[in-house]
Amino acid sequence: MLLCVMIATRSGTVLLERYHGLPPDERLQWRSFLLKLTADNLKTARDDEQFVASHKAVFVVYAAVGDVCVFCVGKDEYDELALVEVLTGITGAIKDVCKRAPSERLFLDKYGKICLCLDEIVVQGRLEQTDKDRVRKLTRLKPLAEA
Amino acid sequence: MATLGGSQGGSGGGGRESVSLMDLISADPVAPSNEGSGKKPPGVTNIQLPTETSSPARVLSPPTMKTGLGQRRKKPLTYSQLARLLADLAASPDLKNAQKQLLVQVFPKLAVYSSVDPSLVPALLQLHELADDRHVMRYVYYYLARLLAESGAHGGTPAGGVPTPNWDALATLNVAGAVTRADVVPQIVDRLIAEAANTDPAAHPRRIAAVKTLSFVPVTSEEMLGKLYMIVFKILDKVADAGKLRRKKGIFGRQTVDKESATRSSLQYAALSTLRRLPLDPDNPAFLHRAVQGIACADPVGVRHALAMVSELAPRDPFSVAMAVAKLSLAGGSLQEVLQIQDVLARVYLARLCYILSSADALDEKPDLKSHFRTILYQLLLDPSERVCFEAIDCILGKVDGSEGTEIRARGWAHLITAILRFPEPAPVPNKDGASSKDGVAAPAKEGIPPKIPKDRQAPRPRRPQPLIKLVMRRLESALRNHSRPVLHGAVRVVQEMGKSRAAAYAVGGLGIDEDAHADSTVDSVAGDSADADEGFRSKVSPLPSSISTGGKESVSSMLSSLMEAVRITVACECVYVRAAVIKAMIWMLAPYESVEELKSIIAGELSDPAWPASLLNDIVLTLHARFKATPEMAVILLDISRLFATKVPGKIDSDVLQLLWKTCLLGCGPEGKHTALEAVTVVLDLPPPPPASMNGFTRTSTTDPKSALALQRLIQAAVWFLGENANYAAAEYAWESNTPPGAGLLMLDSDKMVAAANSRNPTLAGALTRLQRCAFSGSWEVRLVAAQALMTLAIRSGEPYRIQIYDFMHALAKGGAQERVSDFAASNGEDQGASGTGLSSVISPMLKVLDELYRCQDQLIKDMRSHDNRKEEWTDDELKKLFETHERLLDLVSLFCFVPRSKYLPLGPTSLYLLNIYRNRHRIDAHMGSNDPAVATGISDLLDPTIVAGGLSELQPLYAQPEAAAKPATPDEDEREFNEYHDIVWNIPAQETVNEFLGGGGTEAPEADSSDEEVVAARPSVSYEEIFSKGLIESDEEDDRSSGGSSPESSGAFSGRNFGSNRYASMFAPSTAARTSWDKPAASFRETKTDSPTAETSGVQWSQEEEPSSFNEEPSQNDDEDLPDSDTFSGTALYDFVAGGDDEISITAGEELEIEYEVGGWYFVKKKEAGSDGKLSGLVPVSYVSAF
C-alpha cells in the first residue's frame, strides 16, 4: 500500500498531499516526520538525488526536483525500491508538465495538471502508471496505444 | 512547522504554505499556451516567473496579467465564488469560452481544496454531457472520482489541501436546496455506467476514464458490487482475447499500431485495473479466468494487475490457479513473456505467483508444473531490476509476508544454497521484429544491466546451470556497490532476510547444511532436475559433497564472508537508515560461534554519532531480541551487545524494550547463563552517574544533556527494578524452597558472618544484593526508592541469611549513618543525601514493620511449638485457627509488596506447614485462597490497564477458584505457572507488543516526529502505558529537568508509580503530595480491606491504622515520631542557598543554622532562628541542601 505521497518545498511548505489507509491523526504525524527528514539534508541535495528512510516496516523514499521535493511512503510490496518507481514516475510527470525542474511558482501554476497526473500515477494507494507518455495521454483523454 | 494550509487536523491558520496555496487561488494563472485554444490570446505576456521561491511579498501582489478572457483578479476567489462560477460556466451558452475559463480559472483552483462539494455535481454532470474539450472532461472525471472517494471514506478525504468551507454556505446554488452526497452519488453512477457501456471506438478514452471513475464508487451493497463486476466482465468478455497488438505498415513504410487492437488492449487494461480495485471474488470462476487471461494482455500495466490478482488468489486455491496459468504458460509461454515486460511490479507479482505455486503442497502430483514455476522464479534472479531480483531472493528464502514459520525459512535457506538454475529451452521471442517499447511487450531493460544482456540471454546456445547462491551473492555484492541509497537499503534488507532464514536453519538443525561445501561442485555433481533435490529436501536436505577437490571454487561460507565484507563497507554510507539496516543485517548474519568483537566495535562507533534517532536505536535493540528468539544460545553475545546500547546511549533507549530483552535472555539462556544475564543488567548500575546539576556554591557545571541524564536515571531505575524482580529467579533462591530453618537467620546477626554465608551459598544473589544496597545509597532519590522496593522483594522471596541481611541493612538505612558500611560516597553521584542518608524513612518503615512482624510471628510460632512439645499437648482448634489467621495476615502483608505464590509461600516458615494443613483439612479450606489476594481485593488491580486485568489477573482467578485445584495441594508445575503468569502480567505488555509488532513487520503506526531532544522522553512507544501507570512521572519528566539530579519536590511528588510493574503492588508507599488524589482510592480501599477482612483482628487493624499516615504521608504527623527513633528535632546547617519556590517552602542561605523538625519525601521541615528574605521562620527545604548533625 502506498500510504502517502506528499509534495513540499525544500523549505518544508506542503503543497500537495495524498493519503491512503492512514487515519487522520497518523497523517499529521507522518507529515511532521517527513518534513523533519528534509530539514537536514534536502537543502543542499542535488536534483533527483534519492533519499531513503524507514520507520518500522514502512519505507520512505524522497527526492528533490527543482524547488519542490516529493515524498513517497509505502509498505508491503511498496518497499524502498518500488517507491523509487513511484517517485520516478511522479518527478517525471512534474518535469513533463512544468517542462523543466519546477520552481515553487511554476509548480503552483501547474497545480491542476499536476493533480491530474498524480491521479493517474497513484490510484487508491496503488501505483498505476509510471510511463510519462502514458500519463500525458491519460490526462488528455487520448488513446493509450496511439502510434 | 509548515503545513498545507492546515488542511488536516483543523490547523487552519495561515502559515506561509497556506499563503502559497491561496496564492494559487488568488493569482491569475498563466494563460494556456497552445494547448486549449490553439493560439495565444492578445496581450498575454510571458509571465513565467523565474525559479525563485515565491516570497510572501510576491504572493500579496501577484503580477498583473491578462487571461484570455480579459479578466483581472487580485483578490482571492472564495470557494463559493468558484462554485458559483462553475455553475454559471456549465450553463453558459458560449461553451467554448466557458471551457477555456473553466480550464484556467476554476478547475485548477478547485483542486487546492481538500474535498469536493456535492453541490458542484449538477454542474459537473452538465459539463460531462455537453463539454467537448478533452481537458475539461478529464477534470470532470477527476472531480467526480474525488467526490465518490470521499463518499466512501465517510468524510475522511484522501487528499490534503485547504479545507473546503461549510456546504451550507453553498446551499443557495441549488434551487431545490442543499444537495447531499447521497443524492448525487446515484446520479453519477448511472451516468458513468451508461458511458462505460458505450461501444463507440472513438469514445473509448472517455469509456476508460468512466470505468476508472466507477472504481471509486463506494461499495455499500451487494447490488452495487454486482453492477460493477458486471460492467467489468462485460468489457472483458469482448476484449479479453485481444492478445497482442497487431501492427501494420503505414505510409512511408512506418509501422503503426492497429487501432482496433490498441483500443481493445486499452479497454482490457482499464477493466483489469478496475477489477483489481474491487474485492477479490475467489468463489467466482469467471474472476480467476479473466484475471489469468489478463496475463496475456498487451498492456504491461494490465498484466501487472492481472498477476497481482492471480497471486492473491493463488494461496487460496493453488491447484486451480496453477492449472489456469499452466494453460497459458505451457502453451503460449505467457509467463516467460512477462519476464521481458517493462513493468517492474508485474515481474514482482510474477515472482510471488511462481513462489506460491512452486511451493504449494496441492501441486505435489504435478512436479513438472512446479519445476516450471520454480525455474521462472530462479530466472527472475537475473532480472535487471533490483526490486524484482530482491523479491525473487526473498521468495526463495521463504519470506513473502513476514508471517512464515521457522520451518519454511529454514527450508528457504537450504534451498538458496543448494538449488541450481537450469535455463529452459529458449522460447520464441515475442515481437522479435523490433516492436517499439511503447507497447510494453518487448521493452528493453532500463536500469542496472545494459539492455543488451537480455538479448544475450535469449541467445540460442544453451547456458550452463548456475547455483542460485552464486547468482544471489554476485547480485547483492553489485547492489552494495551501488550509489543509490534505496538500492543499498534494499540490498542490506535482503541480507537481513538471508540472516533470518539462516538462523532458522540453525534453529531447526540437523538439516545437513554444509556451508563449507563448494557451490560450483553442486552443479557438476548433483544429477537430475533441481526439482528432485527440492523434493528430497522435504525430508532431508541432500548433503552437498564437501570433500570434492575444487581448486579455486568458492564455498558458501567464503561467499558469505565476502558478502559480509561488502555489507560492512556499506556502514560508511552517510544515511543513518542504511547504517541501521547494515547493523541489523550483521546481527542477523552473526553465527553463534563467530567473534562478536568486530560487530561490537562497529556498533560502538555508530553509537557515538549523535545523528541516530532513538526510534532506530530501539529498532536495533528489538532486532537483538528477535535474534535471540531465533537463536537462544546467543543470549550471552546479544546481552553483550545490548550492554553497548545501555552504556553508550542510555538516553535514547527505551528502558521497557531493554528490560524485555534482559528478561527474555534471562529466561532463555539456561541455568549456566543466568549469572551472565544478570551481570549484563548490573552493568547498567555501574554506569557513571549523571553529574548533578550545577548548584550555588559549586564550581562544577553540568554539561550533560538533562534529558539524557533523566533517561539514564530511568534506565537505572529499570535495571534496579529488574534486579529486584528477577534476582531470585536468576539465583534460583526462593524462600519457599529454602531449607534453612526460620530461626537460623537470627543466629547470624554478625554482619560479616552473614555476608560470608550469603556469598558462599549463592554468589549470584549476593552480588545482586550488594548492587542493590549500593543503589539504595548512591542513586538519586527515585533510584533509591526503587532499590528499597527491590530489596524488600528480595527479602520476602529469599530465605535466610539473605532476609536477615536485608533486614539489618534496612534498619541501618532507616536510621541513617550506615552509609559508610556499604557504599563509598565517592561512588555516588555527588548528591548529599541528608542526615538520614536516603530520605527513604517513610518508605522503609512499613517494610521494616512487615519484616518485624514476620520475625516476631516466627519466634512466637517456635515458642508455641516448644511449649506444646514440652507439655505434649495437641494444638487446639482455636490455636490452629489463630495460627492460620496469622499466616493469612502475613501473606496479605507480603503480597502488598511483591508477588508470592500463596499456595507455597510460608511466612511462618516450613514448620508451620504441618499445622496449617491440619487446620485446612479440618475446615476444608482452599490452599490458594485467591479471592483474598489483597492486590485484587484492595482495588489495586483497578489501577491496572483494563486489558491487562482482563487478560491477566482474570485468568488467574479461575486458577484459584477451580475446585479440583483446591482439593489437592498445588503441584510445583502449577506454582511455576502461577509465577510465570504473574511475570507475564507484570512484565510490560506494551514492550512485548512492540516486539511482536516488530517481529510481525507491523508498521502503520505513525512515527513520532518530535525533535531529537524531545524524542528521548516523548517518542517512547510505551507512552500510553506510562500514561496509565505513572502519569505523574511523565509530567514531571516533561516539565522538570532538574529531577534528574535527585530530590526535587517534583521528582519526589511525581513518583506515584513505576513503569516497571512493581508499582502495582509496592506503589502504595509513594509519598506524594502532587499525586495524593490519585492515591486516595487505594488508600481507602486498603483501609477497608484491613477492617473488613474477617481474619484481620486487632493487630491487623492496628497495623493498618498506624501505617496510614506514614505510608501515604498525607501529613507528616506524630506517628512518624512514634515510629522513628531518630525523628526528634535535630539541628543542621544549610549547605547551599535555596530560594523558596512555593508557599510551604522556605529560603535558606548557605551556612545558616537550622532546626530540623522532620523529613518528608526528600524534604526537611526546618525552623530558623531569624526570618530570612522571605520573612518566614519555618518551611520545607530539600534534604540535599542541608547537612544534618
Tab-separated table of C-alpha atoms in Angstrom, chain B residues 71 73 77 79-91 101-102 105-106 123 173:
chain	number	residue	atom	x	y	z
B	71	GLN	CA	-10.300	39.382	-16.579
B	73	ARG	CA	-8.336	39.404	-10.436
B	77	LEU	CA	-11.553	33.661	-5.160
B	79	TYR	CA	-14.733	28.614	-2.630
B	80	SER	CA	-18.304	29.738	-3.077
B	81	GLN	CA	-17.233	32.113	-5.848
B	82	LEU	CA	-15.506	29.243	-7.591
B	83	ALA	CA	-18.541	27.042	-7.175
B	84	ARG	CA	-20.823	29.744	-8.498
B	85	LEU	CA	-18.505	30.359	-11.423
B	86	LEU	CA	-18.502	26.663	-12.225
B	87	ALA	CA	-22.291	26.542	-12.175
B	88	ASP	CA	-22.531	29.643	-14.366
B	89	LEU	CA	-19.970	28.453	-16.876
B	90	ALA	CA	-21.506	24.995	-17.127
B	91	ALA	CA	-24.798	26.620	-18.096
B	101	GLN	CA	-12.345	29.796	-18.459
B	102	LEU	CA	-13.002	26.592	-16.612
B	105	GLN	CA	-9.882	29.854	-13.686
B	106	VAL	CA	-11.910	27.221	-11.999
B	123	ALA	CA	-22.642	21.488	-12.958
B	173	LEU	CA	-26.539	27.263	-5.546
